[in-house]
Amino acid sequence: MTTEILGVIATYGLTLLLAWPLARYIVKIFKGEKTWSDFMAPMERLFFKIAGINPKEEMTWKEHLKALLTINAVWFVYAFFMLMFQDKLPLNPDGNPGQSADLAFNTAISFLVNCNLQHYSGETGVTYFTQLFVLAFLQFVSAATGIAALIVVFKAMKEKTATKLGNFWEFFLKTITRILLPISIVLALILLFNGTPASYAGKDTVVTMQGDTVQVSRGPAAGFVAIKHLGTNGGGWFGANSAHPLENPNYVTWMTEMFAQVVIPIAMVFALGMFVNRRKFSYVIFGIMTIGMVCLLIPSMQAEMNGNPAIAHMGIQQATGAMEGKEVRFGPAATGYWSTVTTIISTGSVCGWHDSMMPMTGMMELLGMLLNCFYGGCGVGILNYYIFIIIAVFISGLMVGRTPELMGHKLEAREIKIAAIITLLSPFLILAGTALSSWVLAHHPDADWVVKPSSWLNNPGYHGFSEMFYEYTSANANNGSGFEGLGDGNVFWNISTGFVLILGRFLPIIGPVAIAGLLASKKYIPAAAGTLKTDSLTFGAMTFAVIIILTALSYFPALALGPLAEYFSLYR
């Protein structure tokens, strides 16, 4: 166990060490300063020329959002039809069929919104062509979309008064060519040299150690796995995701994939302070996010290392901890760390089965996604945190009797209403979806569907409720992980989570960009003696309190019905 814990500490430390220079590099890119990647400029100019885009033409916040939403709509249509007719496309050595309309709808949206909520198994549900030219493509562009939106907010926070906030297309393309693509190549090479396949051949015949002959899927997985983690996407090339020995062959690849998930979210926090020349402000945000992560991480790792109390009650020793659903190569401590990181960050990849985690770990995973602002995904983590900053500034202003201000701009009714709507959106989507699925299960268990509701849950009772609650939470948080005891590969879950995916992705992007754009257009007010300092520990604590209180008020009843009830049932 000590070795596992030291491995976790070393992995996080390495990530933190490399996130700082990456942040400086990111800031130089979007400030237009010279970097080593300037050799990509001719290719970027070629793309802009072909597309008829002038990258130096600055946009208002509304024009940014129009460009973002329009191009995402085009990508959805492209992905939807490609997935439906993938059996008629090349690079399909295993003869996998096309997806049904409802599954293609869910898959296209899921990868478009950086969620990758896979209601299929990678080996049989998609082909090499769609894995590479649809899903991997969407993993690049969805991550770039989130980062480009965040850079708009950075620009708005930096300017004293401005209506023009850079060019979305420039932010978007540079994110891919200067950040995602070069780092992904390095990560893919590390994975490749450690055993992750990069072959275009079909299934391989293997004789196991016990003499069974099995067909083992393979394919060009190394590059796919690299961007799935770097872009905080999370979709697995194989159905078992990073618990699969080809997708995650050894501890080196485990550390590589863990580093890839966390490095950009942390770097973007540091980049915020560098970009707007308020480094102390970013340190406060980083500190609160890290405290939040640790508060979720310690109970998870402790629960998994201590084992199952119900098994201990039978007199069975669990020297290696709770090993059900764990990879013996990594163990419970490393799996607990992965499960926390993959849910606070919107990656959603797994190196162990979340359905088999202890109830306390399951609750920490849920909380990571319900909060959805401790580091978070590429770009959108800070966008979510930004909403809580707006609310904290508003409440703090009311408490001291002053007009709330953020970085020299007054917060007024319009901005607060937008923040309030975005804050209420997640509880509505998650709880309404969970209530709907619970009602269907309770009142129409034998509905004559392809998959009857009575067959949805592999585990009845508290855990079954958590499975449904988790599915909508994961969809809303653009996470993609699941309590895989849920039978979600059917029309009900494909359609219902599909709409949660759309709303849970784009409205939380629209809201912060709109607020930042509105604030930037207002008259700048220089700081005075009575101005609220947003870079103080006091304000950081206030923001943390707002996050915890709003989450508790929204979700405690659902958590009590699911993981909390299951936890206490083990000690009866």
Short mmCIF file of C-alpha atoms in Angstrom, two decimals, residues 45-303:
data_model
loop_
_atom_site.label_atom_id
_atom_site.label_comp_id
_atom_site.label_asym_id
_atom_site.label_seq_id
_atom_site.Cartn_x
_atom_site.Cartn_y
_atom_site.Cartn_z
CA ARG A 45 -2.60 30.19 -42.58
CA LEU A 46 -3.40 27.55 -45.20
CA PHE A 47 -6.38 26.31 -43.16
CA PHE A 48 -7.67 29.85 -42.72
CA LYS A 49 -7.24 30.62 -46.43
CA ILE A 50 -9.14 27.49 -47.48
CA ALA A 51 -11.93 28.27 -45.00
CA GLY A 52 -12.09 31.94 -45.97
CA ILE A 53 -11.45 33.09 -42.40
CA ASN A 54 -9.56 36.21 -41.37
CA PRO A 55 -7.99 35.22 -38.01
CA LYS A 56 -7.17 38.84 -37.17
CA GLU A 57 -10.81 39.96 -37.39
CA GLU A 58 -11.85 40.29 -33.76
CA MET A 59 -15.26 39.14 -32.55
CA THR A 60 -17.76 40.18 -29.90
CA TRP A 61 -18.80 37.58 -27.33
CA LYS A 62 -21.97 36.92 -29.31
CA GLU A 63 -20.00 36.28 -32.49
CA HIS A 64 -17.73 33.90 -30.60
CA LEU A 65 -20.71 31.89 -29.42
CA LYS A 66 -22.30 31.93 -32.87
CA ALA A 67 -19.14 30.48 -34.41
CA LEU A 68 -18.78 27.90 -31.62
CA LEU A 69 -22.34 26.63 -31.79
CA THR A 70 -22.52 26.63 -35.60
CA ILE A 71 -19.42 24.53 -36.15
CA ASN A 72 -20.45 22.11 -33.40
CA ALA A 73 -23.80 21.60 -35.14
CA VAL A 74 -21.95 20.73 -38.37
CA TRP A 75 -19.76 18.21 -36.54
CA PHE A 76 -22.81 16.55 -34.99
CA VAL A 77 -24.46 15.96 -38.36
CA TYR A 78 -21.20 14.58 -39.78
CA ALA A 79 -20.66 12.21 -36.84
CA PHE A 80 -24.28 11.02 -36.74
CA PHE A 81 -24.37 9.82 -40.34
CA MET A 82 -20.85 8.38 -40.27
CA LEU A 83 -21.74 6.21 -37.28
CA MET A 84 -25.00 5.03 -38.81
CA PHE A 85 -23.31 3.93 -42.03
CA GLN A 86 -19.92 2.88 -40.68
CA ASP A 87 -20.42 -0.71 -41.92
CA LYS A 88 -20.23 0.64 -45.49
CA LEU A 89 -16.98 2.55 -44.89
CA PRO A 90 -13.38 1.26 -45.10
CA LEU A 91 -11.13 0.21 -42.19
CA ASN A 92 -13.57 -2.31 -40.75
CA PRO A 93 -11.56 -5.57 -40.61
CA ASP A 94 -13.81 -7.10 -37.94
CA GLY A 95 -17.05 -6.42 -39.87
CA ASN A 96 -18.72 -4.32 -37.16
CA PRO A 97 -22.27 -3.18 -38.03
CA GLY A 98 -23.58 0.38 -38.31
CA GLN A 99 -25.12 1.94 -35.22
CA SER A 100 -28.87 2.34 -34.78
CA ALA A 101 -30.25 5.87 -35.08
CA ASP A 102 -30.72 6.33 -31.33
CA LEU A 103 -27.26 4.99 -30.50
CA ALA A 104 -25.63 7.12 -33.23
CA PHE A 105 -27.53 10.13 -31.84
CA ASN A 106 -26.16 9.48 -28.35
CA THR A 107 -22.62 8.64 -29.48
CA ALA A 108 -22.30 11.65 -31.79
CA ILE A 109 -23.52 14.06 -29.13
CA SER A 110 -21.47 12.40 -26.41
CA PHE A 111 -18.15 12.78 -28.23
CA LEU A 112 -19.11 16.22 -29.54
CA VAL A 113 -19.60 17.54 -26.01
CA ASN A 114 -16.38 16.03 -24.59
CA CYS A 115 -18.31 13.42 -22.59
CA ASN A 116 -17.82 10.06 -24.38
CA LEU A 117 -20.69 8.37 -22.55
CA GLN A 118 -20.27 5.12 -24.45
CA HIS A 119 -23.44 3.03 -24.65
CA TYR A 120 -21.54 0.48 -26.75
CA SER A 121 -18.33 -1.54 -26.47
CA GLY A 122 -15.39 -0.14 -28.43
CA GLU A 123 -14.38 -3.50 -29.89
CA THR A 124 -17.76 -4.18 -31.50
CA GLY A 125 -19.66 -0.87 -31.54
CA VAL A 126 -17.46 1.15 -33.88
CA THR A 127 -14.95 0.56 -36.68
CA TYR A 128 -11.36 1.71 -37.06
CA PHE A 129 -12.58 4.36 -39.50
CA THR A 130 -15.10 5.90 -37.12
CA GLN A 131 -12.75 5.52 -34.16
CA LEU A 132 -10.15 7.60 -35.99
CA PHE A 133 -12.01 9.97 -38.31
CA VAL A 134 -15.08 10.59 -36.16
CA LEU A 135 -14.42 9.88 -32.49
CA ALA A 136 -10.73 10.82 -32.29
CA PHE A 137 -11.48 13.89 -34.44
CA LEU A 138 -14.22 14.94 -32.01
CA GLN A 139 -11.89 14.39 -29.07
CA PHE A 140 -9.54 16.99 -30.52
CA VAL A 141 -12.15 19.56 -31.50
CA SER A 142 -14.30 19.25 -28.36
CA ALA A 143 -11.28 19.91 -26.14
CA ALA A 144 -10.24 22.81 -28.37
CA THR A 145 -13.77 24.23 -28.18
CA GLY A 146 -13.64 24.37 -24.37
CA ILE A 147 -10.20 25.97 -24.29
CA ALA A 148 -11.11 28.52 -26.99
CA ALA A 149 -14.20 29.54 -24.99
CA LEU A 150 -12.06 29.97 -21.88
CA ILE A 151 -9.57 32.18 -23.74
CA VAL A 152 -12.48 34.48 -24.62
CA VAL A 153 -13.20 34.79 -20.89
CA PHE A 154 -9.50 35.41 -20.21
CA LYS A 155 -9.50 38.21 -22.78
CA ALA A 156 -12.62 39.74 -21.24
CA MET A 157 -11.13 39.63 -17.73
CA LYS A 158 -7.87 41.19 -18.91
CA GLU A 159 -9.34 44.17 -20.74
CA LYS A 160 -10.50 47.25 -18.86
CA THR A 161 -13.25 48.01 -21.38
CA ALA A 162 -13.68 46.10 -24.63
CA THR A 163 -16.31 44.64 -26.92
CA LYS A 164 -13.90 42.84 -29.26
CA LEU A 165 -12.36 39.75 -27.67
CA GLY A 166 -10.09 38.13 -30.22
CA ASN A 167 -11.00 35.59 -32.87
CA PHE A 168 -12.59 32.23 -31.99
CA TRP A 169 -11.15 30.45 -35.01
CA GLU A 170 -7.62 31.51 -34.15
CA PHE A 171 -8.00 30.36 -30.53
CA PHE A 172 -9.54 27.09 -31.68
CA LEU A 173 -7.00 26.17 -34.35
CA LYS A 174 -3.96 27.15 -32.29
CA THR A 175 -5.24 24.99 -29.43
CA ILE A 176 -5.11 21.98 -31.73
CA THR A 177 -1.91 22.72 -33.66
CA ARG A 178 0.17 24.20 -30.83
CA ILE A 179 -1.06 22.30 -27.73
CA LEU A 180 -3.15 19.18 -28.26
CA LEU A 181 -1.45 17.72 -31.33
CA PRO A 182 2.24 17.94 -30.28
CA ILE A 183 1.63 16.72 -26.72
CA SER A 184 -0.59 13.89 -27.99
CA ILE A 185 2.19 12.70 -30.28
CA VAL A 186 4.60 12.47 -27.34
CA LEU A 187 2.04 10.64 -25.19
CA ALA A 188 1.17 8.25 -28.02
CA LEU A 189 4.82 7.34 -28.49
CA ILE A 190 5.19 6.56 -24.78
CA LEU A 191 2.11 4.34 -24.92
CA LEU A 192 3.25 2.69 -28.15
CA PHE A 193 6.67 1.75 -26.80
CA ASN A 194 5.03 0.30 -23.69
CA GLY A 195 2.68 -2.03 -25.53
CA THR A 196 -0.43 -0.10 -26.60
CA PRO A 197 -1.20 -1.31 -30.15
CA ALA A 198 -1.04 0.82 -33.27
CA SER A 199 -1.93 -1.85 -35.83
CA TYR A 200 -4.65 -1.72 -38.47
CA ALA A 201 -5.05 -5.50 -38.48
CA GLY A 202 -8.23 -7.16 -37.22
CA LYS A 203 -8.68 -9.45 -34.24
CA ASP A 204 -5.74 -11.64 -33.27
CA THR A 205 -6.09 -15.28 -32.18
CA VAL A 206 -4.48 -15.92 -28.81
CA VAL A 207 -4.18 -19.08 -26.71
CA THR A 208 -4.45 -18.18 -23.03
CA MET A 209 -2.41 -19.69 -20.19
CA GLN A 210 -5.30 -22.00 -19.34
CA GLY A 211 -5.49 -23.25 -22.91
CA ASP A 212 -8.52 -21.32 -24.21
CA THR A 213 -8.45 -19.87 -27.72
CA VAL A 214 -9.78 -16.30 -27.79
CA GLN A 215 -10.09 -13.49 -30.31
CA VAL A 216 -8.36 -10.33 -29.05
CA SER A 217 -9.27 -6.98 -30.57
CA ARG A 218 -6.53 -4.50 -31.40
CA GLY A 219 -6.18 -1.52 -33.74
CA PRO A 220 -4.45 1.88 -33.85
CA ALA A 221 -5.25 2.63 -30.22
CA ALA A 222 -2.14 4.51 -28.98
CA GLY A 223 -3.00 7.87 -30.55
CA PHE A 224 -6.65 7.56 -29.58
CA VAL A 225 -5.80 6.88 -25.93
CA ALA A 226 -3.40 9.84 -25.88
CA ILE A 227 -5.97 12.46 -26.92
CA LYS A 228 -8.75 10.79 -24.91
CA HIS A 229 -6.82 11.70 -21.77
CA LEU A 230 -5.08 14.90 -22.81
CA GLY A 231 -8.38 16.38 -23.99
CA THR A 232 -10.20 15.10 -20.86
CA ASN A 233 -12.49 13.11 -23.15
CA GLY A 234 -12.27 9.61 -21.67
CA GLY A 235 -13.75 7.37 -24.35
CA GLY A 236 -12.08 3.97 -24.47
CA TRP A 237 -10.79 2.27 -27.59
CA PHE A 238 -11.71 -0.96 -25.82
CA GLY A 239 -14.87 -1.59 -23.83
CA ALA A 240 -12.92 -1.97 -20.58
CA ASN A 241 -11.30 1.44 -21.16
CA SER A 242 -8.00 1.92 -19.30
CA ALA A 243 -8.59 -1.24 -17.28
CA HIS A 244 -7.80 -3.09 -20.53
CA PRO A 245 -4.21 -4.42 -20.62
CA LEU A 246 -3.67 -3.17 -24.18
CA GLU A 247 -5.02 0.31 -23.48
CA ASN A 248 -3.06 0.62 -20.23
CA PRO A 249 -0.31 -2.05 -20.25
CA ASN A 250 1.77 -1.17 -17.17
CA TYR A 251 2.50 1.35 -14.43
CA VAL A 252 4.41 3.65 -16.81
CA THR A 253 1.31 3.97 -19.00
CA TRP A 254 -0.83 4.39 -15.87
CA MET A 255 1.30 7.36 -14.79
CA THR A 256 1.35 8.72 -18.34
CA GLU A 257 -2.43 8.59 -18.66
CA MET A 258 -2.94 10.09 -15.21
CA PHE A 259 -0.54 12.93 -16.05
CA ALA A 260 -2.29 13.55 -19.37
CA GLN A 261 -5.69 13.92 -17.70
CA VAL A 262 -4.62 16.52 -15.17
CA VAL A 263 -1.90 18.62 -16.78
CA ILE A 264 -3.99 20.93 -19.00
CA PRO A 265 -6.73 21.66 -16.39
CA ILE A 266 -4.08 22.66 -13.84
CA ALA A 267 -2.04 24.57 -16.43
CA MET A 268 -5.11 26.58 -17.44
CA VAL A 269 -5.56 27.73 -13.82
CA PHE A 270 -1.99 29.03 -13.73
CA ALA A 271 -2.42 30.47 -17.23
CA LEU A 272 -5.37 32.53 -15.98
CA GLY A 273 -3.18 34.42 -13.52
CA MET A 274 -0.42 34.93 -16.08
CA PHE A 275 -2.80 36.08 -18.81
CA VAL A 276 -4.70 38.67 -16.75
CA ASN A 277 -1.62 39.65 -14.68
CA ARG A 278 -3.22 38.51 -11.43
CA ARG A 279 -1.16 35.52 -10.39
CA LYS A 280 -2.30 35.60 -6.76
CA PHE A 281 -5.88 35.26 -8.00
CA SER A 282 -4.99 32.04 -9.83
CA TYR A 283 -3.10 30.73 -6.81
CA VAL A 284 -6.21 31.16 -4.68
CA ILE A 285 -8.31 29.31 -7.27
CA PHE A 286 -5.73 26.54 -7.53
CA GLY A 287 -5.61 26.24 -3.74
CA ILE A 288 -9.39 25.91 -3.41
CA MET A 289 -9.56 23.39 -6.25
CA THR A 290 -6.76 21.33 -4.71
CA ILE A 291 -8.38 21.36 -1.27
CA GLY A 292 -11.60 20.20 -2.90
CA MET A 293 -9.78 17.38 -4.69
CA VAL A 294 -8.05 16.23 -1.48
CA CYS A 295 -11.38 16.24 0.40
CA LEU A 296 -12.75 13.82 -2.19
CA LEU A 297 -9.55 11.82 -2.66
CA ILE A 298 -8.74 10.83 0.93
CA PRO A 299 -12.12 9.17 1.71
CA SER A 300 -11.99 7.32 -1.64
CA MET A 301 -8.51 5.91 -1.18
CA GLN A 302 -9.16 5.07 2.47
CA ALA A 303 -12.40 3.25 1.66
#
